[in-house]
Short mmCIF file of C-alpha atoms and ligand atoms in Angstrom, two decimals:
data_model
loop_
_atom_site.label_atom_id
_atom_site.label_comp_id
_atom_site.label_asym_id
_atom_site.label_seq_id
_atom_site.Cartn_x
_atom_site.Cartn_y
_atom_site.Cartn_z
CA UNK D 1 130.33 104.42 114.43
CA UNK D 2 127.48 103.43 112.00
CA UNK D 3 125.39 106.33 110.52
CA UNK D 4 122.46 105.43 108.25
CA UNK D 5 120.61 108.33 106.37
CA UNK D 6 117.26 108.07 104.65
CA UNK D 7 117.62 110.31 101.57
CA UNK D 8 115.89 111.83 98.48
CA UNK D 9 117.82 113.37 95.66
CA UNK D 10 119.31 116.82 95.68
CA UNK D 11 118.57 117.91 99.32
CA UNK D 12 119.76 114.53 100.48
CA UNK D 13 122.84 114.73 98.44
CA UNK D 14 123.79 117.98 99.74
CA UNK D 15 123.36 116.68 103.29
CA UNK D 16 125.36 113.53 102.62
CA UNK D 17 128.24 115.55 101.23
CA UNK D 18 128.22 117.65 104.22
CA UNK D 19 128.10 114.49 106.54
CA UNK D 20 131.07 112.83 104.76
CA UNK D 21 133.02 116.12 105.15
CA UNK D 22 132.25 116.26 108.89
CA UNK D 23 133.04 112.64 109.67
CA UNK D 24 136.21 112.69 107.73
CA UNK D 25 137.87 114.96 110.46
CA UNK D 26 135.64 114.38 113.33
CA UNK D 27 134.76 110.67 113.27
CA UNK D 28 137.45 108.83 111.19
CA UNK D 29 136.27 105.31 110.41
CA UNK D 30 132.64 106.02 110.63
CA UNK D 31 130.60 103.99 108.27
CA UNK D 32 128.07 106.06 106.24
CA UNK D 33 124.90 104.37 104.67
CA UNK D 34 122.26 106.03 102.55
CA UNK D 35 118.97 104.48 101.97
CA UNK D 36 117.82 106.10 98.87
CA UNK D 37 114.23 106.85 97.47
CA UNK D 38 113.49 105.06 94.16
CA UNK D 39 109.87 106.30 93.89
CA UNK D 40 110.93 108.64 91.17
CA UNK D 41 112.44 105.81 89.01
CA UNK D 42 110.88 104.92 85.60
CA UNK D 43 111.69 103.28 82.26
CA UNK D 44 111.92 105.82 79.54
CA UNK D 45 113.10 104.87 75.81
CA UNK D 46 114.19 101.52 77.12
CA UNK D 47 116.32 102.93 79.93
CA UNK D 48 115.86 102.70 83.66
CA UNK D 49 116.37 106.13 85.21
CA UNK D 50 116.97 106.49 88.95
CA UNK D 51 117.02 110.20 89.58
CA UNK D 52 117.73 110.26 93.34
CA UNK D 53 120.46 107.53 93.29
CA UNK D 54 122.12 109.35 90.48
CA UNK D 55 121.79 112.87 92.13
CA UNK D 56 123.71 111.56 95.18
CA UNK D 57 126.20 109.63 93.18
CA UNK D 58 127.12 112.72 91.04
CA UNK D 59 127.26 115.08 93.98
CA UNK D 60 129.35 112.78 96.14
CA UNK D 61 131.66 112.06 93.19
CA UNK D 62 132.05 115.75 92.54
CA UNK D 63 130.53 115.22 89.04
CA UNK D 64 127.32 117.17 89.53
CA UNK D 65 126.34 120.32 87.77
CA UNK D 66 126.38 122.74 90.78
CA UNK D 67 125.03 125.74 88.94
CA UNK D 68 122.07 123.89 87.38
CA UNK D 69 121.31 121.91 90.57
CA UNK D 70 121.05 118.58 88.82
CA UNK D 71 122.72 116.17 86.41
CA UNK D 72 126.39 116.00 85.29
CA UNK D 73 128.88 118.87 85.04
CA UNK D 74 129.92 119.53 81.43
CA UNK D 75 127.07 117.83 80.04
CA UNK D 76 125.86 117.83 76.45
CA UNK D 77 122.46 116.80 75.13
CA UNK D 78 123.04 115.34 71.55
CA UNK D 79 121.43 111.99 72.19
CA UNK D 80 118.13 113.77 73.65
CA UNK D 81 117.98 115.82 70.46
CA UNK D 82 117.93 112.71 68.21
CA UNK D 83 115.35 111.07 70.32
CA UNK D 84 113.10 114.08 69.98
CA UNK D 85 113.72 114.14 66.22
CA UNK D 86 112.48 110.56 66.31
CA UNK D 87 109.57 111.48 68.37
CA UNK D 88 110.19 109.03 71.17
CA UNK D 89 110.58 109.65 74.90
CA UNK D 90 109.25 112.75 76.64
CA UNK D 91 110.20 116.15 74.74
CA UNK D 92 110.27 117.94 77.92
CA UNK D 93 112.38 115.36 79.83
CA UNK D 94 116.03 115.99 78.63
CA UNK D 95 118.70 113.55 79.40
CA UNK D 96 122.32 114.33 79.19
CA UNK D 97 124.68 112.35 77.15
CA UNK D 98 126.88 111.40 80.11
CA UNK D 99 123.78 110.65 82.25
CA UNK D 100 122.48 108.37 79.48
CA UNK D 101 125.83 106.43 79.92
CA UNK D 102 124.70 105.74 83.37
CA UNK D 103 121.20 104.75 82.35
CA UNK D 104 122.51 102.32 79.72
CA UNK D 105 124.72 100.74 82.13
CA UNK D 106 122.13 100.36 84.77
CA UNK D 107 119.47 99.07 82.34
CA UNK D 108 122.11 96.54 80.97
CA UNK D 109 122.79 95.07 84.32
CA UNK D 110 119.26 94.94 85.38
CA UNK D 111 118.33 93.00 81.95
CA UNK D 112 121.16 90.70 82.98
CA UNK D 113 118.89 89.83 85.94
CA UNK D 114 120.83 91.70 88.82
CA UNK D 115 118.76 93.54 91.40
CA UNK D 116 118.90 97.31 91.54
CA UNK D 117 120.95 97.08 94.89
CA UNK D 118 123.68 95.05 93.21
CA UNK D 119 123.49 97.30 90.11
CA UNK D 120 123.85 100.38 92.21
CA UNK D 121 126.79 99.02 94.11
CA UNK D 122 128.50 98.16 90.89
CA UNK D 123 127.77 101.55 89.32
CA UNK D 124 128.81 103.56 92.58
CA UNK D 125 132.14 101.61 92.66
CA UNK D 126 133.39 103.65 89.86
CA UNK D 127 133.93 106.56 92.32
CA UNK D 128 135.22 106.67 95.96
CA UNK D 129 131.94 108.12 97.33
CA UNK D 130 132.66 107.45 100.96
CA UNK D 131 128.90 106.48 101.42
CA UNK D 132 127.31 103.24 100.69
CA UNK D 133 124.30 103.60 98.49
CA UNK D 134 121.32 101.16 99.00
CA UNK D 135 118.10 101.68 97.10
CA UNK D 136 115.19 101.60 99.53
CA UNK D 137 113.76 98.73 97.52
CA UNK D 138 114.75 96.38 94.64
CA UNK D 139 111.15 96.24 93.37
CA UNK D 140 109.74 98.78 90.97
CA UNK D 141 107.74 101.25 93.06
CA UNK D 142 106.58 104.30 90.99
CA UNK D 143 105.00 107.45 92.30
CA UNK D 144 101.91 108.73 90.49
CA UNK D 145 100.03 112.00 91.28
CA UNK D 146 96.25 112.05 91.46
CA UNK D 147 95.01 115.14 89.78
CA UNK D 148 91.46 116.04 88.66
CA UNK D 149 90.35 113.53 86.10
CA UNK D 150 93.17 111.14 86.49
CA UNK D 151 96.70 110.33 87.46
CA UNK D 152 100.14 111.66 86.18
CA UNK D 153 103.48 109.97 86.44
CA UNK D 154 105.39 111.81 89.17
CA UNK D 155 107.97 113.01 86.51
CA UNK D 156 105.31 114.32 84.27
CA UNK D 157 103.72 116.38 87.09
CA UNK D 158 107.05 117.58 88.45
CA UNK D 159 109.21 118.19 85.36
CA UNK D 160 106.52 119.01 82.72
CA UNK D 161 103.98 120.82 84.80
CA UNK D 162 106.36 122.24 87.50
CA UNK D 163 103.94 120.89 90.09
CA UNK D 164 101.41 123.48 88.83
CA UNK D 165 98.63 121.09 88.30
CA UNK D 166 96.92 120.82 91.71
CA UNK D 167 97.91 117.48 93.36
CA UNK D 168 95.09 115.62 95.06
CA UNK D 169 97.29 112.85 96.51
CA UNK D 170 100.12 110.54 95.66
CA UNK D 171 99.99 106.81 94.86
CA UNK D 172 103.11 104.60 95.14
CA UNK D 173 102.30 101.96 92.63
CA UNK D 174 103.58 98.58 93.71
CA UNK D 175 104.47 99.67 97.21
CA UNK D 176 102.29 97.14 99.12
CA UNK D 177 103.99 94.17 97.22
CA UNK D 178 107.47 95.65 97.68
CA UNK D 179 110.27 94.73 100.02
CA UNK D 180 113.23 96.62 101.57
CA UNK D 181 116.37 96.00 99.41
CA UNK D 182 118.99 93.63 101.08
CA UNK D 183 120.73 95.55 103.81
CA UNK D 184 118.28 98.29 104.33
CA UNK D 185 116.67 96.89 107.51
CA UNK D 186 120.10 95.90 108.88
CA UNK D 187 121.43 99.36 108.09
CA UNK D 188 118.74 100.97 110.03
CA UNK D 189 118.66 98.29 112.96
CA UNK D 190 122.35 98.17 113.45
CA UNK D 191 122.93 101.95 113.12
CA UNK D 192 124.38 104.08 116.08
CA UNK D 193 122.48 107.02 114.53
CA UNK D 194 119.78 107.22 111.98
CA UNK D 195 119.34 110.66 110.16
CA UNK D 196 116.38 111.82 108.08
CA UNK D 197 117.80 114.15 105.50
CA UNK D 198 116.26 117.47 104.64
CA UNK D 199 114.45 115.76 101.61
CA UNK D 200 110.93 115.93 100.36
CA UNK D 201 108.84 114.56 103.32
CA UNK D 202 106.14 113.09 100.87
CA UNK D 203 107.65 111.75 97.77
CA UNK D 204 111.15 111.01 99.01
CA UNK D 205 111.03 110.15 102.76
CA UNK D 206 107.20 109.29 102.66
CA UNK D 207 107.85 106.86 99.83
CA UNK D 208 110.90 105.13 101.65
CA UNK D 209 108.80 104.88 105.01
CA UNK D 210 105.99 103.39 102.85
CA UNK D 211 107.83 100.25 101.85
CA UNK D 212 106.71 97.50 104.22
CA UNK D 213 109.13 97.17 107.05
CA UNK D 214 111.11 100.29 106.91
CA UNK D 215 108.92 102.48 108.98
CA UNK D 216 108.79 99.87 111.68
CA UNK D 217 112.60 99.39 111.53
CA UNK D 218 113.13 103.22 112.08
CA UNK D 219 110.39 103.17 114.93
CA UNK D 220 112.20 100.34 116.75
CA UNK D 221 115.91 100.88 116.11
CA UNK D 222 118.07 101.29 119.21
CA UNK D 223 119.79 104.17 117.40
CA UNK D 224 118.55 107.70 118.11
CA UNK D 225 116.65 109.17 115.14
CA UNK D 226 117.32 112.77 114.14
CA UNK D 227 115.44 114.58 111.29
CA UNK D 228 116.49 117.83 109.49
CA UNK D 229 113.80 120.01 108.09
CA UNK D 230 113.63 120.77 104.58
CA UNK D 231 111.39 123.73 105.28
CA UNK D 232 112.67 126.89 106.48
CA UNK D 233 110.69 129.93 107.55
CA UNK D 234 107.53 128.52 105.98
CA UNK D 235 109.10 127.73 102.59
CA UNK D 236 110.86 125.02 100.85
CA UNK D 237 114.51 125.85 100.10
CA UNK D 238 114.53 124.46 96.57
CA UNK D 239 112.05 122.79 94.46
CA UNK D 240 108.21 122.32 95.03
CA UNK D 241 107.82 120.10 97.92
CA UNK D 242 105.15 122.57 99.43
CA UNK D 243 102.91 121.36 96.66
CA UNK D 244 103.32 117.78 97.98
CA UNK D 245 102.81 118.86 101.58
CA UNK D 246 99.77 120.73 100.62
CA UNK D 247 98.24 117.64 98.91
CA UNK D 248 98.60 115.45 101.99
CA UNK D 249 97.19 118.18 104.15
CA UNK D 250 100.42 119.17 106.05
CA UNK D 251 101.26 122.86 106.24
CA UNK D 252 104.55 123.91 104.84
CA UNK D 253 106.34 124.59 108.13
CA UNK D 254 109.26 123.15 109.92
CA UNK D 255 107.00 122.28 112.89
CA UNK D 256 104.25 120.86 110.83
CA UNK D 257 106.61 118.48 109.10
CA UNK D 258 108.16 117.43 112.43
CA UNK D 259 104.75 116.68 113.77
CA UNK D 260 103.95 114.87 110.64
CA UNK D 261 106.90 112.57 111.17
CA UNK D 262 105.93 112.39 114.88
CA UNK D 263 107.81 111.43 117.96
CA UNK D 264 108.84 107.82 118.51
CA UNK D 265 107.32 107.90 121.94
CA UNK D 266 103.87 108.18 120.17
CA UNK D 267 104.16 106.03 117.17
CA UNK D 268 106.33 108.36 114.94
CA UNK D 269 109.79 108.16 113.79
CA UNK D 270 111.70 110.99 115.41
CA UNK D 271 113.68 111.53 118.58
CA UNK D 272 115.01 114.85 117.51
CA UNK D 273 114.30 117.42 114.94
CA UNK D 274 116.45 120.20 113.62
CA UNK D 275 114.62 123.50 112.65
CA UNK D 276 116.27 126.63 111.14
CA UNK D 277 117.33 129.36 113.53
CA UNK D 278 114.60 131.42 111.99
CA UNK D 279 111.81 128.82 113.19
CA UNK D 280 113.15 128.78 116.82
CA UNK D 281 109.60 129.72 117.97
CA UNK D 282 108.43 126.18 116.97
CA UNK D 283 110.94 124.41 119.47
CA UNK D 284 108.45 124.48 122.46
CA UNK D 285 105.53 122.94 120.54
CA UNK D 286 107.73 120.39 119.33
CA UNK D 287 109.18 119.49 122.62
CA UNK D 288 105.44 119.35 123.93
CA UNK D 289 104.84 116.65 121.22
CA UNK D 290 107.97 114.74 122.64
CA UNK D 291 110.37 115.68 119.91
CA UNK D 292 113.72 117.23 121.05
CA UNK D 293 113.91 120.12 118.81
CA UNK D 294 116.94 122.56 118.32
CA UNK D 295 117.17 125.66 116.12
CA UNK D 296 120.31 125.92 114.12
CA UNK D 297 121.21 127.19 110.60
CA UNK D 298 119.75 124.76 107.93
CA UNK D 299 120.82 126.51 104.78
CA UNK D 300 123.38 124.23 102.97
CA UNK D 301 125.11 127.11 100.97
CA UNK D 302 128.62 125.50 100.72
CA UNK D 303 130.46 122.46 101.98
CA UNK D 304 131.18 124.21 105.27
CA UNK D 305 127.54 125.00 106.29
CA UNK D 306 126.50 121.52 105.01
CA UNK D 307 129.25 119.87 107.33
CA UNK D 308 128.15 122.08 110.20
CA UNK D 309 124.56 121.02 109.78
CA UNK D 310 125.69 117.43 109.83
CA UNK D 311 127.68 118.07 112.92
CA UNK D 312 124.56 119.60 114.48
CA UNK D 313 122.45 116.69 113.59
CA UNK D 314 124.93 114.20 115.21
CA UNK D 315 125.02 116.52 118.31
CA UNK D 316 121.41 115.96 118.53
CA UNK D 317 121.75 112.43 118.58
CA UNK D 318 123.84 112.50 121.81
P1 GDP H 1 114.80 115.70 95.22
O1 GDP H 1 114.58 114.14 95.25
O2 GDP H 1 115.86 116.02 94.19
O3 GDP H 1 113.55 116.53 95.20
O4 GDP H 1 115.41 116.02 96.56
P2 GDP H 1 115.22 115.68 97.98
O5 GDP H 1 113.84 114.95 98.28
O6 GDP H 1 116.41 115.07 98.77
O7 GDP H 1 115.10 117.16 98.68
C1 GDP H 1 114.20 118.06 98.32
C2 GDP H 1 114.00 119.03 99.51
O8 GDP H 1 115.46 119.49 99.83
C3 GDP H 1 113.22 120.25 99.29
O9 GDP H 1 112.14 120.10 99.97
C4 GDP H 1 114.17 121.38 99.72
O10 GDP H 1 113.48 122.20 100.60
C5 GDP H 1 115.13 120.75 100.66
N1 GDP H 1 116.49 121.47 100.51
C6 GDP H 1 117.29 121.70 99.52
N2 GDP H 1 118.37 122.47 99.79
C7 GDP H 1 118.22 122.61 101.25
C8 GDP H 1 119.04 123.26 102.26
O11 GDP H 1 120.10 123.99 101.86
N3 GDP H 1 118.60 123.21 103.48
C9 GDP H 1 117.51 122.54 103.92
N4 GDP H 1 117.24 122.51 105.20
N5 GDP H 1 116.77 121.93 102.99
C10 GDP H 1 117.08 121.97 101.60
CA1 CA H 2 113.49 112.80 94.04
#
């Protein structure tokens, strides 16, 4: 059985960890592939940083800092301190020393001329992740946020301003000329199930779907497409995705996000949509819109609840 997941960083990583856990016992031999957002990637102090790919890799490797929610466990920040002393980079954007090792490796291999997909395969081979990671694109597509008076790089808006500067919209620079990375369209077309992780619908999943060819592949795959809401009871679970939804005119509710993705029968991407038990009231409206919705617990508190969520998502595909 082939399962392909469209994923952002932290929410996607937790979901993928649960999915891996579930299939290990329930569907041995299942092939898991994650198509990962690269819209948050950037060059900083000569290094190519790919936050979502790394969040997933560290989480699946068991190397993530669970308490902080991002980065490597046991991290130190000596190099960032030096960069700050020299006045290079962004003083509000701290990179851990172990993490910088990943970025140096990635940047080195990219400068040798390898595409990001090959570089990612090489970097990820260090750990037995159990999930094949493919960047959505090998091209440099970077998200900028339109704010009053100009544009901010997504990382500046998110990390420096904590999404507090009102966003008027999002621009994925370079997206029109970008192409899906090798293997992406095949992973979607040949899958038995396509899952949309509970990731940011705008700057994670939205960016992936914006790469020419990917939305069409999801809309036309023979696989069932099941999404998981990142919104529970009118609020995002972690992070600031509500500010992104507001900017594109979508209410922060499980129902509105499901309708925003839309049913495949009417030009959207979903066959089924999981909302939290507390959002059970939205199931009828979603069904009316052609989306088979189910209410189940969506909080990924620990490996067991994450694995159960993955099991529920696969059950909705049947
Ligand atoms: P990022 O790239 O690190 O921002 O991560 P993603 O785009 O993958 O995911 C961010 C989204 O994950 C946020 O909108 C959260 O609401 C959602 N999220 C995080 N933890 C959970 C959880 O336990 N359950 C659900 N349903 N969503 C979650
Ligand atoms: Ca991200």
